[in-house]
GROMACS .gro file of C-alpha atoms in nm:
model
  339
    1MET     CA    1  -5.709  -1.960   1.750
    2SER     CA    2  -5.565  -2.279   1.900
    3LYS     CA    3  -5.752  -2.453   2.176
    4ILE     CA    4  -5.704  -2.751   2.408
    5ILE     CA    5  -6.003  -2.902   2.582
    6ILE     CA    6  -5.935  -3.028   2.934
    7LYS     CA    7  -6.239  -3.206   3.073
    8ASN     CA    8  -6.272  -3.291   3.440
    9ASP     CA    9  -6.550  -3.343   3.690
   10LYS     CA   10  -6.605  -2.971   3.746
   11GLY     CA   11  -6.789  -2.880   3.428
   12PRO     CA   12  -6.861  -2.949   3.061
   13ALA     CA   13  -6.624  -2.893   2.773
   14ASP     CA   14  -6.729  -2.834   2.413
   15PRO     CA   15  -6.494  -3.010   2.171
   16VAL     CA   16  -6.344  -2.849   1.865
   17CYS     CA   17  -6.147  -3.013   1.586
   18PHE     CA   18  -5.786  -2.970   1.483
   19GLN     CA   19  -5.642  -2.994   1.135
   20VAL     CA   20  -5.349  -3.218   1.055
   21LYS     CA   21  -5.154  -3.272   0.738
   22GLY     CA   22  -5.397  -3.386   0.471
   23GLY     CA   23  -5.684  -3.186   0.620
   24LEU     CA   24  -5.829  -3.462   0.838
   25ALA     CA   25  -6.013  -3.334   1.145
   26MET     CA   26  -5.967  -3.544   1.459
   27LYS     CA   27  -6.096  -3.553   1.813
   28ILE     CA   28  -5.887  -3.733   2.078
   29LEU     CA   29  -6.056  -3.876   2.386
   30ILE     CA   30  -5.854  -3.985   2.690
   31VAL     CA   31  -6.061  -4.173   2.948
   32GLY     CA   32  -5.928  -4.220   3.299
   33HIS     CA   33  -5.902  -4.086   3.652
   34PHE     CA   34  -5.657  -3.796   3.649
   35SER     CA   35  -5.569  -3.522   3.895
   36GLU     CA   36  -5.559  -3.159   3.782
   37SER     CA   37  -5.180  -3.186   3.770
   38ALA     CA   38  -5.199  -3.492   3.544
   39HIS     CA   39  -5.453  -3.310   3.322
   40SER     CA   40  -5.212  -3.024   3.278
   41LYS     CA   41  -4.911  -3.243   3.202
   42ILE     CA   42  -5.093  -3.463   2.953
   43THR     CA   43  -5.283  -3.202   2.755
   44GLY     CA   44  -4.991  -2.961   2.767
   45HIS     CA   45  -4.775  -3.221   2.596
   46PHE     CA   46  -4.998  -3.239   2.288
   47PRO     CA   47  -4.967  -2.977   2.011
   48GLN     CA   48  -5.158  -2.666   2.117
   49ASP     CA   49  -5.403  -2.671   1.826
   50TRP     CA   50  -5.513  -3.030   1.886
   51ASN     CA   51  -5.848  -3.114   2.044
   52VAL     CA   52  -5.778  -3.332   2.348
   53VAL     CA   53  -6.072  -3.419   2.574
   54VAL     CA   54  -5.996  -3.585   2.908
   55VAL     CA   55  -6.290  -3.736   3.096
   56PRO     CA   56  -6.338  -3.991   3.374
   57PRO     CA   57  -6.534  -4.309   3.304
   58GLY     CA   58  -6.908  -4.249   3.314
   59GLU     CA   59  -7.207  -4.113   3.130
   60GLU     CA   60  -7.036  -3.804   2.990
   61MET     CA   61  -6.764  -4.025   2.846
   62LEU     CA   62  -7.029  -4.191   2.629
   63GLN     CA   63  -7.125  -3.852   2.480
   64HIS     CA   64  -6.768  -3.793   2.368
   65ILE     CA   65  -6.725  -4.152   2.248
   66ALA     CA   66  -6.989  -4.087   1.983
   67ASP     CA   67  -6.774  -3.849   1.777
   68CYS     CA   68  -6.413  -3.915   1.877
   69GLU     CA   69  -6.168  -4.049   1.619
   70VAL     CA   70  -5.893  -4.150   1.865
   71LEU     CA   71  -5.949  -4.321   2.200
   72ILE     CA   72  -5.682  -4.360   2.468
   73PRO     CA   73  -5.850  -4.584   2.729
   74GLU     CA   74  -5.669  -4.563   3.062
   75HIS     CA   75  -5.934  -4.703   3.295
   76ILE     CA   76  -6.209  -4.858   3.082
   77LYS     CA   77  -6.280  -5.173   2.885
   78VAL     CA   78  -6.306  -5.123   2.511
   79ASP     CA   79  -6.560  -5.390   2.424
   80GLN     CA   80  -6.845  -5.438   2.178
   81ARG     CA   81  -7.086  -5.244   2.398
   82LEU     CA   82  -6.861  -4.938   2.407
   83LEU     CA   83  -6.768  -4.964   2.040
   84ALA     CA   84  -7.136  -4.961   1.942
   85ASN     CA   85  -7.138  -4.593   2.039
   86ALA     CA   86  -6.806  -4.508   1.871
   87LYS     CA   87  -6.926  -4.434   1.520
   88GLN     CA   88  -6.623  -4.220   1.419
   89LEU     CA   89  -6.348  -4.412   1.591
   90GLN     CA   90  -6.036  -4.480   1.385
   91LEU     CA   91  -5.771  -4.567   1.644
   92VAL     CA   92  -5.759  -4.719   1.992
   93GLN     CA   93  -5.418  -4.636   2.134
   94THR     CA   94  -5.299  -4.801   2.455
   95GLY     CA   95  -4.980  -4.805   2.656
   96ALA     CA   96  -4.775  -5.124   2.672
   97GLY     CA   97  -5.067  -5.333   2.797
   98TYR     CA   98  -5.382  -5.388   2.595
   99ASP     CA   99  -5.574  -5.648   2.793
  100ASN     CA  100  -5.859  -5.397   2.830
  101VAL     CA  101  -5.924  -5.386   2.454
  102ASP     CA  102  -6.127  -5.633   2.247
  103VAL     CA  103  -5.895  -5.630   1.946
  104ALA     CA  104  -6.114  -5.866   1.741
  105ALA     CA  105  -6.420  -5.644   1.786
  106CYS     CA  106  -6.221  -5.339   1.678
  107THR     CA  107  -6.094  -5.523   1.372
  108GLU     CA  108  -6.447  -5.616   1.267
  109LEU     CA  109  -6.540  -5.247   1.276
  110GLY     CA  110  -6.230  -5.136   1.085
  111ILE     CA  111  -6.069  -4.967   1.385
  112TRP     CA  112  -5.692  -4.971   1.431
  113VAL     CA  113  -5.559  -5.091   1.767
  114ALA     CA  114  -5.202  -5.011   1.866
  115ASN     CA  115  -5.002  -5.030   2.184
  116ALA     CA  116  -4.678  -4.862   2.281
  117ALA     CA  117  -4.466  -5.175   2.311
  118GLY     CA  118  -4.125  -5.115   2.463
  119VAL     CA  119  -4.177  -4.745   2.529
  120ASN     CA  120  -4.176  -4.791   2.907
  121ALA     CA  121  -3.918  -5.073   2.914
  122GLN     CA  122  -3.643  -4.862   3.070
  123ALA     CA  123  -3.876  -4.714   3.331
  124VAL     CA  124  -4.023  -5.049   3.439
  125ALA     CA  125  -3.686  -5.225   3.444
  126GLU     CA  126  -3.540  -4.948   3.662
  127HIS     CA  127  -3.841  -4.979   3.894
  128VAL     CA  128  -3.783  -5.354   3.923
  129MET     CA  129  -3.422  -5.294   4.025
  130ALA     CA  130  -3.530  -5.027   4.272
  131LEU     CA  131  -3.769  -5.275   4.432
  132ILE     CA  132  -3.507  -5.551   4.446
  133LEU     CA  133  -3.249  -5.323   4.606
  134SER     CA  134  -3.506  -5.176   4.847
  135TYR     CA  135  -3.599  -5.526   4.959
  136TYR     CA  136  -3.250  -5.670   5.001
  137LYS     CA  137  -3.108  -5.353   5.156
  138ASN     CA  138  -3.417  -5.318   5.377
  139ILE     CA  139  -3.457  -4.953   5.275
  140PRO     CA  140  -3.822  -4.905   5.385
  141PHE     CA  141  -3.744  -5.040   5.734
  142LEU     CA  142  -3.424  -4.838   5.773
  143ASP     CA  143  -3.597  -4.523   5.654
  144ARG     CA  144  -3.876  -4.566   5.914
  145PHE     CA  145  -3.616  -4.644   6.180
  146MET     CA  146  -3.426  -4.320   6.118
  147LYS     CA  147  -3.735  -4.102   6.093
  148ASN     CA  148  -3.874  -4.247   6.415
  149LYS     CA  149  -3.548  -4.133   6.586
  150LEU     CA  150  -3.484  -4.471   6.746
  151ASP     CA  151  -3.164  -4.576   6.925
  152GLU     CA  152  -2.921  -4.691   6.655
  153HIS     CA  153  -2.747  -4.916   6.909
  154GLN     CA  154  -3.067  -5.124   6.920
  155LEU     CA  155  -3.090  -5.162   6.542
  156GLU     CA  156  -3.140  -5.518   6.419
  157TYR     CA  157  -3.225  -5.611   6.065
  158THR     CA  158  -3.147  -5.859   5.790
  159GLY     CA  159  -3.027  -5.784   5.438
  160GLY     CA  160  -2.832  -5.932   5.154
  161GLU     CA  161  -2.618  -5.878   4.845
  162LEU     CA  162  -2.730  -5.945   4.490
  163GLN     CA  163  -2.401  -6.090   4.368
  164GLY     CA  164  -2.437  -6.462   4.305
  165LYS     CA  165  -2.815  -6.467   4.336
  166THR     CA  166  -3.030  -6.619   4.062
  167ILE     CA  167  -3.313  -6.417   3.913
  168GLY     CA  168  -3.583  -6.587   3.707
  169ILE     CA  169  -3.748  -6.365   3.446
  170ILE     CA  170  -4.085  -6.481   3.314
  171GLY     CA  171  -4.119  -6.318   2.973
  172LEU     CA  172  -3.819  -6.191   2.782
  173GLY     CA  173  -3.953  -5.902   2.579
  174ALA     CA  174  -3.830  -5.543   2.592
  175ILE     CA  175  -3.873  -5.511   2.969
  176GLY     CA  176  -3.745  -5.860   3.052
  177ASN     CA  177  -3.432  -5.803   2.846
  178LYS     CA  178  -3.363  -5.472   3.024
  179VAL     CA  179  -3.401  -5.640   3.362
  180ALA     CA  180  -3.166  -5.917   3.252
  181ALA     CA  181  -2.899  -5.665   3.148
  182PHE     CA  182  -2.926  -5.477   3.477
  183CYS     CA  183  -2.902  -5.797   3.680
  184ARG     CA  184  -2.591  -5.911   3.493
  185ALA     CA  185  -2.430  -5.580   3.594
  186PHE     CA  186  -2.489  -5.690   3.956
  187ASP     CA  187  -2.314  -6.024   3.888
  188MET     CA  188  -2.636  -6.221   3.915
  189LYS     CA  189  -2.720  -6.542   3.732
  190VAL     CA  190  -3.012  -6.483   3.495
  191LEU     CA  191  -3.267  -6.748   3.402
  192ALA     CA  192  -3.559  -6.674   3.171
  193HIS     CA  193  -3.870  -6.846   3.044
  194ALA     CA  194  -4.060  -6.733   2.734
  195ARG     CA  195  -4.341  -6.889   2.533
  196ARG     CA  196  -4.170  -6.787   2.210
  197THR     CA  197  -3.819  -6.883   2.104
  198VAL     CA  198  -3.569  -6.619   2.212
  199VAL     CA  199  -3.220  -6.603   2.064
  200GLN     CA  200  -2.963  -6.460   2.303
  201ALA     CA  201  -2.673  -6.312   2.111
  202ASP     CA  202  -2.456  -6.259   2.419
  203GLY     CA  203  -2.537  -6.593   2.582
  204LEU     CA  204  -2.570  -6.430   2.923
  205VAL     CA  205  -2.928  -6.541   2.983
  206GLN     CA  206  -3.007  -6.908   3.032
  207MET     CA  207  -3.344  -7.006   2.886
  208THR     CA  208  -3.528  -7.272   3.082
  209ASP     CA  209  -3.872  -7.420   3.150
  210LEU     CA  210  -4.105  -7.251   3.396
  211ASP     CA  211  -4.085  -7.520   3.666
  212THR     CA  212  -3.703  -7.506   3.673
  213LEU     CA  213  -3.711  -7.127   3.686
  214LEU     CA  214  -3.955  -7.126   3.978
  215SER     CA  215  -3.771  -7.390   4.180
  216THR     CA  216  -3.415  -7.256   4.138
  217SER     CA  217  -3.454  -6.875   4.141
  218ASP     CA  218  -3.388  -6.655   4.442
  219ILE     CA  219  -3.596  -6.381   4.276
  220VAL     CA  220  -3.886  -6.434   4.036
  221THR     CA  221  -4.009  -6.138   3.830
  222VAL     CA  222  -4.301  -6.137   3.584
  223HIS     CA  223  -4.292  -5.955   3.248
  224VAL     CA  224  -4.564  -6.108   3.031
  225PRO     CA  225  -4.890  -5.955   2.904
  226LEU     CA  226  -5.221  -6.053   3.062
  227ASN     CA  227  -5.418  -6.286   2.837
  228GLU     CA  228  -5.599  -6.620   2.857
  229GLN     CA  229  -5.268  -6.808   2.869
  230THR     CA  230  -5.118  -6.599   3.150
  231LYS     CA  231  -5.426  -6.529   3.364
  232GLN     CA  232  -5.340  -6.646   3.719
  233LEU     CA  233  -5.027  -6.813   3.581
  234ILE     CA  234  -4.866  -6.758   3.920
  235ASN     CA  235  -5.084  -6.940   4.171
  236LYS     CA  236  -5.063  -7.172   4.471
  237ALA     CA  237  -4.892  -7.444   4.266
  238ALA     CA  238  -4.631  -7.196   4.143
  239PHE     CA  239  -4.560  -7.062   4.492
  240GLU     CA  240  -4.519  -7.417   4.623
  241LYS     CA  241  -4.243  -7.471   4.367
  242MET     CA  242  -4.053  -7.158   4.470
  243LYS     CA  243  -3.793  -7.144   4.744
  244ASP     CA  244  -3.914  -7.039   5.089
  245SER     CA  245  -3.643  -6.773   5.075
  246ALA     CA  246  -3.751  -6.636   4.736
  247LEU     CA  247  -3.865  -6.284   4.650
  248PHE     CA  248  -4.155  -6.244   4.406
  249ILE     CA  249  -4.197  -5.931   4.193
  250ASN     CA  250  -4.487  -5.824   3.973
  251THR     CA  251  -4.485  -5.502   3.772
  252ALA     CA  252  -4.680  -5.646   3.477
  253ARG     CA  253  -5.053  -5.703   3.545
  254GLY     CA  254  -5.229  -5.801   3.866
  255GLY     CA  255  -5.441  -6.065   3.693
  256ILE     CA  256  -5.133  -6.275   3.616
  257VAL     CA  257  -5.117  -6.365   3.986
  258ASN     CA  258  -5.373  -6.528   4.212
  259GLN     CA  259  -5.355  -6.264   4.484
  260THR     CA  260  -5.521  -6.481   4.749
  261ASP     CA  261  -5.263  -6.754   4.693
  262LEU     CA  262  -4.985  -6.495   4.709
  263ILE     CA  263  -5.104  -6.358   5.042
  264GLU     CA  264  -5.131  -6.710   5.188
  265ALA     CA  265  -4.779  -6.796   5.070
  266LEU     CA  266  -4.643  -6.478   5.232
  267GLN     CA  267  -4.830  -6.538   5.557
  268ASN     CA  268  -4.736  -6.907   5.580
  269GLY     CA  269  -4.366  -6.855   5.518
  270GLU     CA  270  -4.377  -7.033   5.183
  271LEU     CA  271  -4.239  -6.716   5.026
  272ALA     CA  272  -3.997  -6.472   5.188
  273GLY     CA  273  -4.129  -6.153   5.034
  274ALA     CA  274  -4.294  -5.972   4.747
  275CYS     CA  275  -4.262  -5.640   4.566
  276LEU     CA  276  -4.577  -5.538   4.382
  277ASP     CA  277  -4.676  -5.252   4.155
  278VAL     CA  278  -4.995  -5.408   4.014
  279TYR     CA  279  -5.297  -5.576   4.172
  280GLU     CA  280  -5.606  -5.779   4.090
  281SER     CA  281  -5.817  -5.475   4.176
  282GLU     CA  282  -5.685  -5.123   4.124
  283PRO     CA  283  -5.651  -4.902   4.309
  284LEU     CA  284  -5.557  -5.151   4.578
  285PRO     CA  285  -5.841  -5.157   4.834
  286LEU     CA  286  -5.756  -4.984   5.161
  287ASP     CA  287  -5.848  -5.298   5.355
  288SER     CA  288  -5.627  -5.529   5.146
  289GLU     CA  289  -5.422  -5.765   5.360
  290LEU     CA  290  -5.120  -5.680   5.143
  291ARG     CA  291  -5.103  -5.341   5.318
  292ASN     CA  292  -5.049  -5.515   5.651
  293LEU     CA  293  -4.765  -5.749   5.555
  294GLY     CA  294  -4.417  -5.647   5.667
  295ASN     CA  295  -4.245  -5.859   5.404
  296VAL     CA  296  -4.411  -5.675   5.114
  297ILE     CA  297  -4.313  -5.353   4.934
  298LEU     CA  298  -4.599  -5.185   4.747
  299THR     CA  299  -4.608  -4.912   4.482
  300PRO     CA  300  -4.927  -4.773   4.316
  301HIS     CA  301  -4.888  -4.890   3.953
  302THR     CA  302  -4.625  -4.628   3.878
  303ALA     CA  303  -4.343  -4.845   3.739
  304GLY     CA  304  -4.405  -4.724   3.385
  305MET     CA  305  -4.455  -4.358   3.478
  306PRO     CA  306  -4.112  -4.208   3.556
  307ASP     CA  307  -4.197  -3.846   3.475
  308ALA     CA  308  -4.502  -3.804   3.698
  309ARG     CA  309  -4.811  -3.981   3.820
  310LYS     CA  310  -5.014  -4.092   3.516
  311PHE     CA  311  -4.767  -3.927   3.277
  312HIS     CA  312  -4.474  -4.060   3.077
  313ARG     CA  313  -4.317  -3.830   2.821
  314LYS     CA  314  -4.192  -4.108   2.589
  315ARG     CA  315  -4.532  -4.271   2.588
  316TYR     CA  316  -4.718  -3.956   2.487
  317ASP     CA  317  -4.456  -3.878   2.223
  318PHE     CA  318  -4.536  -4.220   2.077
  319PHE     CA  319  -4.912  -4.152   2.097
  320ILE     CA  320  -4.876  -3.822   1.911
  321ALA     CA  321  -4.668  -3.978   1.634
  322ASN     CA  322  -4.918  -4.262   1.591
  323ILE     CA  323  -5.216  -4.027   1.578
  324LYS     CA  324  -5.043  -3.831   1.303
  325ARG     CA  325  -4.987  -4.151   1.108
  326VAL     CA  326  -5.351  -4.255   1.124
  327ALA     CA  327  -5.469  -3.900   1.046
  328ASN     CA  328  -5.259  -3.915   0.729
  329GLY     CA  329  -5.407  -4.248   0.624
  330GLU     CA  330  -5.114  -4.464   0.736
  331ALA     CA  331  -5.110  -4.770   0.958
  332PRO     CA  332  -5.003  -4.702   1.319
  333GLU     CA  333  -4.675  -4.823   1.461
  334SER     CA  334  -4.693  -5.122   1.695
  335LYS     CA  335  -5.032  -5.216   1.549
  336LEU     CA  336  -5.216  -5.510   1.703
  337ASN     CA  337  -5.447  -5.584   1.410
  338GLN     CA  338  -5.464  -5.579   1.031
  339LEU     CA  339  -5.724  -5.379   0.839
   0.00000   0.00000   0.00000
């Protein structure tokens, strides 16, 4: 009899094991804040005879940590303290970002760590373009105007075309390359800065240093992981180098940007606007000043989730394939450590 365990705040769930090729029994633990709809989509996507336990962060999570073999940490830090309770853990599987995982600590304990690099590249790049177009075409304002049934003869607004504008892409991985390709289709000039050497076969992206990118771009978009080198990379000094007319976009990680400096730049006219999907603190506090700024477009960290809130079909397909690999004694794809 196949069984899926869906754990939420309403009651306990007793885990059972599933068998995979090779006879290895596994228990999968997903930790995060999910609605009932998200529960259904996520667990329903796994094979029906797999044991998938979904719990929010908290005390009950620690009970399941003790005997899970696979951990998918959506809203928790995987550090030495947590790992001390994870006696059976074999794989920590994340999405594209893995700044919440202590990879070195996992390696010391013989635990694989893998992310899903590139899986959400199309989704995030499309979201970036949607934000850019919404900003320059003033879509949020025009939508409110129409729905408020105002006199169209009194309509006044500013907008712009993308053709001829320069976009600066910080980080030229899977997502950055997708954004570059989309922007070229809009006849934009594309600059990029990357810590590692990037070879451009088509020659359509001009690699440059960060200062030149910041000072010459009409749009600056961030696509780097959050780590010690990129933490608060975009701060007051960076905003001072940007054009007063520039648009800043962040769909990567909130910690890459000093949010206080960003708000000050937006309020003082040092920056024309911003489009944000990620924040220093998530969910974005209800009293955040960002919610009150008319030159900002906000989305709730959904750039990489095109199928539904907290669900991305391609991502979970990747998770399932990687779990099967580890269950069969193989190394996971997109591994972040060596065992």
